[in-house]
Amino acid sequence: MTLSLISLLYKDIAELWLLLKKCTDEIMHQDIIPLYAADIQDQLKKQFAYLSGGRGGNGCPVITFPDYPAFSEIPEKEFQNVLTYLTSIPSLRDAGIGFILVIDRRQDKWTSVKASILRIAASFPGNLQLVLVLRPTGFFHRALSDIAFRFNKDELKMKVPIIMLGSVSELQGYIDKTQLTEDLGGTLDYCHTRWLSRRTAIEGFAQKVKQTAQILQSFGTELAETELPNDVQSTSSLLATHTEKKDKMKEDIRVAVEQGNDILGSITKPVTENPDYKLNQDQLDNQTTVERLLAQLHETETAFDEFWMKHQQKLEQCLHLRNFEQNFREVKAALDIVSERLSAFTDVGNSRSHVEHILKDLANFKEKSDETVTKAKMLASERDAFIQSNHYAVDSIIPKCSELHNLCDAFTTETERRRKLLNKSLELHDLLEKSMKWCDEGIYLLASQPVDKCQSQDGAESALQEIEKFLDTGAGNKIKELNKIYEEYAHILNEDLKEHVQKVFQKQESMEEMFQKRQVSLKKLAAKQTRPVQPVAPRPEAFVKSPCTSPGLQRENVSNSESSALRRVNYRKGKSEMTELHQSRGGSTMDDEENLAVLRQHVMNELIETERAYVEELLCVLEGYAAEMDNPLMAHLISPELQNKKDILFGNMEEIYHFHNRIFLRELETYVEYPELVGRCFLDQMEDFQIYEKYCQNKPRSESLWRQFSDSVFFQECQRKLDHKLSLDSYLLKPVQRITKYQLLLKEMLKYSKNCEGAEDLQEALTSILGILKAVNDSMHQIAITGYDGNLNELGKLLMQGSFNVWTDHKKGHTKVKDLARFKPMQRHLFLHEKAVLFCKKREENGEGYEKAPSYSYKHSLNMAAVGITENVKGDAKKFEIWYNAREEVYIVQAPTPEVKATWVNEIRKVLTSQLQACREASQHRTLEQTQSLPLPLSASSCASPSRNHIRNTKKMEEKKADLTSLEGCGTTVAPKYPEKGKGWAKPSHSLDASEENDGWSSAEEALNSSDAEEEGGGGAGEMKLTPGKYTVVTDYDKGVSEEFTVKSGDLVQLIREGEDGLWFVKNLSSGREGWIPANNLLMLIGNSKSAQSLSSSESGTASSNLSTSSSCSDSCNVSSTSFSDIKG
């Protein structure tokens, strides 16, 4: 069938090729004009002879030789070319009748007439019908020509008669007036330039048609002789090349047709404009020629289109077949790969979590493989399309489609079989874990029964009831018959799993045996006793170690050999020995401690074993993936976009590996005998755990890069070499899983070590690990902040973050806006740093994994140096206030719960308190320095006073350092200037009325009407009253000083008068400039300098009562950065 289709297709193409060749041959074998007007255009322009289009009585073409003075000077070659060209224009029929020559020599001489006639007679290439000569019109030359013509008639004898005419009217007797041009007295419309242009266009069009026919024939030959390629690329390239050439051919034909139509339109234009106009014979011949060329062009184009359609169909079917063959090879190879990977799912798992992980991997694998299977089924479904299109290769396509169907069905069946096996394994592990959990609960029950209470009859009976009640729960949890398990799960039981089943069953039997012994003991105690049994039998110290002793004490009480032997006791043996020991002692109180020791050891073993496995996994990833990215032999497998991205993909995993391998794991192993003290190990290395914050912050970038290149051949090859069943992304998640696992293990260890020596360390380590997890979580939110212009690191440590409802209440602004703002809360996410609180808007993102995490659009921030809080808001226990700039800006914040509110208020209070303490210490330090730098007094009576005041003042300041927790209000504050709110910082505050809120907090210190302020700054020798006079500047101030007023150390300034708002008008005597300076800044400028009117001791004593006390702790903290921007000059 295929061969017959191919032969039929080629037969059709061959027939169409013959038709196309016939059409082009007709055009190419047309009569060839020896000359073209374009070739002799300059010669024709001379117009010494022209073909006007007129005809004689019998249709003879008329060639006119007009009066041309330089006729004799025309080169013979040009003369021959023009005559030859003019005689070739009329049709063969008209040219065969003969030409009529009209020689106009009315303005010439007889000698020229004779020479012209002789030259024309000798050179004319066509048949002549008649020669008409208009002789010279001058009297002398006319007479001479008559006489000379009679005597030279024989010499001028031609094959046709020569008629000498004396006038144009005589000429009209031979040729009709309508066939003569206007210069010969006729009415024929003739323009030589127009004639020449039209002849050039018609001949150019004819050449174009001929060239097109040649190109079409050549292209058709190329198409007919083309062999079909064997690959998609070549076939597609060939089809594209042929299509491009075809389009170019079609464009050439279109241009040629357009050119012919334009020429035809120009010929028929007079008729179109004037229906009465009659075309002369030459015009009619031109019209016929152009129409014939257009018809031939159209016929050739039609034949080419039919031929191309068949050729295109052949190439398209070939391309379809090659695409199918290539897709078949690719899909079959992909099916082979997924089938091979499916065959690697032989592991049935060694635990429930492992099986769940394998099931998840299988589901992910199936999900990824579904694309391949779907592609294979779609490719197989193309069989019907091939059949319906009568494809020539349908016989070879159908078997391939059937093969794809079979492979897909086999893969689906095998996947389902593997899934059922894993579900069966999951069922078995569920049973084993239930049994293990039941055994652990039983051991815990035995360990938790208080021995002292069991000594009484009622206590023993109660313990027996607990045991019996627990044993009743074993019906649905324990393994009943081992042989039935082997039989039911025979198809999934390998050696490891079978051994695991045996161990669980043995543990179950051991636990039941322990219960039986405990029951026997309790039944004896439950029997009626004549007197109580004393549970204080001595315990040999060399046999069992105390679970709560320190390493030093442990080594003193237990020998190395005994301690080593004890460490080798497994869980089941240790429990059995404890039970026997308990029975022998009649229920010793040490039995509970021994049980807890076993549980602690179990947690410690798990911690160390999982730590070793974690270190090995990190090393495997670093060597098997990260190092391979730098391997030149693997470079060809890495896409260019993935190169140099190792740091993004793996983050600081290498740093994490070195910490755990070189430090933490070794430290853990030293505590293997003392698990209750392992909290110290965590606390010693707690700072090093901060490296996980960097890893987690990079995790979104790593995951995004992995999703982009997860199908890379490089990763697949690395996974194959490592023989990993899980892909790289599962191992990149290990550090995140590990840092969260520690807190679970510490909680478990703490539960069994509450009364031990290391319980406090364990609790502290747990708190620290949870703090690290919180910091990591907070940092993940912090890096999602967008739109903040400054550097977030400059804001200090991130303390808290969370989402709140926020209302605003500002003193400035339109009243209606304020009222509306009170009723409609804003959803804001707050970030509390040590130096600022940021208000952001949470924006949810679409995506997967980390890309689904929200982002936070920065709105504004408040500088903590100018922030105060009100802890309670009436009507809602979840609200508190953050106010700013003397309550100029108030933000009412509603927390999700009262607990969240309390946490935030406490944290903000800590920040404000720490700032206040720092400010006070800085203020005290500055006061101390100023006191020590005072100059010697003028009199002895005033000499002792500063020292005594200094000692008393210093003592007062030291006492105030410890009195920071009793602050309840805040006074007038002047915060240092920071950038404006909305650009990273907020505006400074200037005043605050503490009476507005009784429970308000601020970092500014109360300095007015405060006994503490009086003790610190009042009455001391370091303070002075500003009075008019001359002073020496003791400090340079370049920062923030205006150009109009500058002061330097050593300058002499004069205080002229005191103005409003605490400003002094000052003149710099050194530079002659004047300006207003705040009193606070002025005190720092002149320090303790004395004016010409020196302060007396009495004035010094009252200085503090007269000076403005509006300076806050923020001023004292930032004295070195005080700005002169407030100077008015």
Tab-separated table of N, CA, C and O in Angstrom, residues 915-930 957 972-978 1003-1007 1016 1023 1037 1080-1081 1084 1110-1122:
chain	number	residue	atom	x	y	z
A	915	GLN	N	17.398	51.951	76.569
A	915	GLN	CA	17.828	53.232	76.019
A	915	GLN	C	17.980	54.283	77.125
A	915	GLN	O	18.932	55.055	77.144
A	916	LEU	N	17.033	54.282	78.048
A	916	LEU	CA	17.092	55.238	79.148
A	916	LEU	C	18.320	55.016	80.006
A	916	LEU	O	19.018	55.957	80.398
A	917	GLN	N	18.618	53.760	80.280
A	917	GLN	CA	19.805	53.442	81.090
A	917	GLN	C	21.070	53.898	80.383
A	917	GLN	O	21.974	54.488	80.994
A	918	ALA	N	21.138	53.635	79.080
A	918	ALA	CA	22.317	54.044	78.318
A	918	ALA	C	22.454	55.562	78.311
A	918	ALA	O	23.563	56.105	78.436
A	919	CYS	N	21.334	56.264	78.182
A	919	CYS	CA	21.385	57.727	78.176
A	919	CYS	C	21.845	58.269	79.528
A	919	CYS	O	22.636	59.210	79.604
A	920	ARG	N	21.330	57.690	80.586
A	920	ARG	CA	21.730	58.160	81.916
A	920	ARG	C	23.221	57.944	82.165
A	920	ARG	O	23.919	58.799	82.688
A	921	GLU	N	23.704	56.771	81.785
A	921	GLU	CA	25.122	56.486	81.980
A	921	GLU	C	25.979	57.454	81.196
A	921	GLU	O	26.998	57.957	81.686
A	922	ALA	N	25.549	57.756	79.958
A	922	ALA	CA	26.310	58.711	79.150
A	922	ALA	C	26.266	60.099	79.771
A	922	ALA	O	27.262	60.832	79.787
A	923	SER	N	25.096	60.490	80.304
A	923	SER	CA	24.965	61.804	80.931
A	923	SER	C	25.835	61.907	82.174
A	923	SER	O	26.518	62.906	82.398
A	924	GLN	N	25.837	60.847	82.990
A	924	GLN	CA	26.662	60.843	84.193
A	924	GLN	C	28.144	60.905	83.844
A	924	GLN	O	28.935	61.608	84.474
A	925	HIS	N	28.521	60.170	82.819
A	925	HIS	CA	29.913	60.163	82.403
A	925	HIS	C	30.335	61.549	81.923
A	925	HIS	O	31.430	62.032	82.238
A	926	ARG	N	29.447	62.227	81.192
A	926	ARG	CA	29.789	63.575	80.688
A	926	ARG	C	29.894	64.565	81.845
A	926	ARG	O	30.781	65.410	81.895
A	927	THR	N	28.973	64.465	82.801
A	927	THR	CA	29.008	65.370	83.952
A	927	THR	C	30.291	65.189	84.748
A	927	THR	O	30.934	66.146	85.188
A	928	LEU	N	30.691	63.911	84.884
A	928	LEU	CA	31.919	63.612	85.617
A	928	LEU	C	33.125	64.214	84.909
A	928	LEU	O	34.013	64.797	85.524
A	929	GLU	N	33.155	64.103	83.591
A	929	GLU	CA	34.282	64.659	82.832
A	929	GLU	C	34.331	66.181	82.947
A	929	GLU	O	35.395	66.783	83.111
A	930	GLN	N	33.140	66.821	82.875
A	930	GLN	CA	33.114	68.280	82.981
A	930	GLN	C	33.539	68.742	84.361
A	930	GLN	O	34.212	69.756	84.526
A	957	MET	N	24.968	59.689	91.372
A	957	MET	CA	24.798	59.123	90.037
A	957	MET	C	24.989	57.623	90.043
A	957	MET	O	24.300	56.873	89.363
A	972	THR	N	9.683	66.206	79.736
A	972	THR	CA	9.902	66.877	78.463
A	972	THR	C	11.115	66.283	77.777
A	972	THR	O	12.147	66.097	78.392
A	973	THR	N	10.975	65.951	76.498
A	973	THR	CA	12.054	65.270	75.783
A	973	THR	C	12.472	66.084	74.592
A	973	THR	O	11.669	66.747	73.952
A	974	VAL	N	13.766	66.039	74.291
A	974	VAL	CA	14.301	66.614	73.052
A	974	VAL	C	15.154	65.542	72.417
A	974	VAL	O	16.243	65.274	72.878
A	975	ALA	N	14.619	64.871	71.410
A	975	ALA	CA	15.347	63.773	70.785
A	975	ALA	C	16.308	64.309	69.747
A	975	ALA	O	16.094	65.370	69.187
A	976	PRO	N	17.392	63.615	69.510
A	976	PRO	CA	18.305	64.043	68.439
A	976	PRO	C	17.619	63.978	67.103
A	976	PRO	O	16.692	63.210	66.905
A	977	LYS	N	18.107	64.783	66.183
A	977	LYS	CA	17.457	64.847	64.874
A	977	LYS	C	17.868	63.646	64.030
A	977	LYS	O	19.017	63.301	63.942
A	978	TYR	N	16.860	63.065	63.390
A	978	TYR	CA	17.067	61.927	62.488
A	978	TYR	C	16.379	62.238	61.169
A	978	TYR	O	15.580	63.173	61.078
A	1003	SER	N	11.642	56.603	76.334
A	1003	SER	CA	13.060	56.505	76.666
A	1003	SER	C	13.633	57.826	77.122
A	1003	SER	O	14.796	57.912	77.482
A	1004	ALA	N	12.840	58.920	77.096
A	1004	ALA	CA	13.332	60.218	77.557
A	1004	ALA	C	13.238	60.282	79.074
A	1004	ALA	O	12.310	59.777	79.685
A	1005	GLU	N	14.178	60.919	79.711
A	1005	GLU	CA	14.225	60.976	81.172
A	1005	GLU	C	13.545	62.235	81.678
A	1005	GLU	O	13.630	63.296	81.083
A	1006	GLU	N	12.810	62.103	82.760
A	1006	GLU	CA	12.118	63.255	83.348
A	1006	GLU	C	13.159	64.154	83.999
A	1006	GLU	O	13.821	63.769	84.948
A	1007	ALA	N	13.255	65.393	83.495
A	1007	ALA	CA	14.290	66.294	83.997
A	1007	ALA	C	13.723	67.508	84.713
A	1007	ALA	O	14.444	68.249	85.348
A	1016	GLU	N	21.184	64.953	90.177
A	1016	GLU	CA	22.202	64.775	89.146
A	1016	GLU	C	22.785	66.096	88.673
A	1016	GLU	O	23.986	66.252	88.587
A	1023	GLU	N	27.547	73.166	87.141
A	1023	GLU	CA	26.550	73.939	86.406
A	1023	GLU	C	26.849	75.438	86.590
A	1023	GLU	O	27.431	75.879	87.581
A	1037	TYR	N	32.917	73.138	66.614
A	1037	TYR	CA	31.669	72.593	66.092
A	1037	TYR	C	31.577	72.926	64.614
A	1037	TYR	O	31.235	74.038	64.247
A	1080	ASN	N	21.109	75.533	75.328
A	1080	ASN	CA	21.711	74.203	75.520
A	1080	ASN	C	23.017	74.084	74.753
A	1080	ASN	O	24.041	73.629	75.263
A	1081	ASN	N	22.973	74.469	73.472
A	1081	ASN	CA	24.172	74.387	72.649
A	1081	ASN	C	25.247	75.354	73.154
A	1081	ASN	O	26.448	75.075	73.093
A	1084	MET	N	27.310	73.984	75.986
A	1084	MET	CA	28.334	73.041	75.536
A	1084	MET	C	29.480	73.756	74.835
A	1084	MET	O	30.619	73.303	74.859
A	1110	SER	N	15.223	71.695	79.939
A	1110	SER	CA	14.462	70.980	78.904
A	1110	SER	C	15.264	69.914	78.203
A	1110	SER	O	14.792	69.268	77.295
A	1111	SER	N	16.500	69.722	78.630
A	1111	SER	CA	17.335	68.717	77.962
A	1111	SER	C	16.941	67.331	78.420
A	1111	SER	O	16.729	67.089	79.588
A	1112	SER	N	16.853	66.393	77.509
A	1112	SER	CA	16.503	65.001	77.826
A	1112	SER	C	17.722	64.132	77.739
A	1112	SER	O	18.807	64.557	77.389
A	1113	CYS	N	17.486	62.852	78.030
A	1113	CYS	CA	18.602	61.904	77.925
A	1113	CYS	C	19.061	61.752	76.497
A	1113	CYS	O	20.193	61.380	76.243
A	1114	SER	N	18.192	62.032	75.568
A	1114	SER	CA	18.612	61.945	74.178
A	1114	SER	C	19.645	62.987	73.876
A	1114	SER	O	20.570	62.771	73.102
A	1115	ASP	N	19.523	64.200	74.526
A	1115	ASP	CA	20.540	65.226	74.324
A	1115	ASP	C	21.861	64.786	74.879
A	1115	ASP	O	22.909	64.923	74.262
A	1116	SER	N	21.811	64.250	76.060
A	1116	SER	CA	23.065	63.845	76.703
A	1116	SER	C	23.694	62.681	75.997
A	1116	SER	O	24.897	62.520	76.006
A	1117	CYS	N	22.867	61.825	75.423
A	1117	CYS	CA	23.410	60.674	74.713
A	1117	CYS	C	24.068	61.085	73.421
A	1117	CYS	O	24.985	60.435	72.950
A	1118	ASN	N	23.577	62.111	72.820
A	1118	ASN	CA	24.044	62.485	71.492
A	1118	ASN	C	24.698	63.858	71.509
A	1118	ASN	O	24.586	64.634	70.570
A	1119	VAL	N	25.384	64.164	72.603
A	1119	VAL	CA	25.974	65.490	72.727
A	1119	VAL	C	26.969	65.764	71.619
A	1119	VAL	O	27.092	66.871	71.136
A	1120	SER	N	27.677	64.764	71.214
A	1120	SER	CA	28.704	64.980	70.197
A	1120	SER	C	28.124	65.234	68.834
A	1120	SER	O	28.804	65.697	67.949
A	1121	SER	N	26.838	64.897	68.636
A	1121	SER	CA	26.230	65.091	67.326
A	1121	SER	C	25.192	66.179	67.329
A	1121	SER	O	24.346	66.248	66.467
A	1122	THR	N	25.188	67.071	68.380
A	1122	THR	CA	24.203	68.149	68.444
A	1122	THR	C	24.363	69.057	67.240
A	1122	THR	O	25.456	69.495	66.905
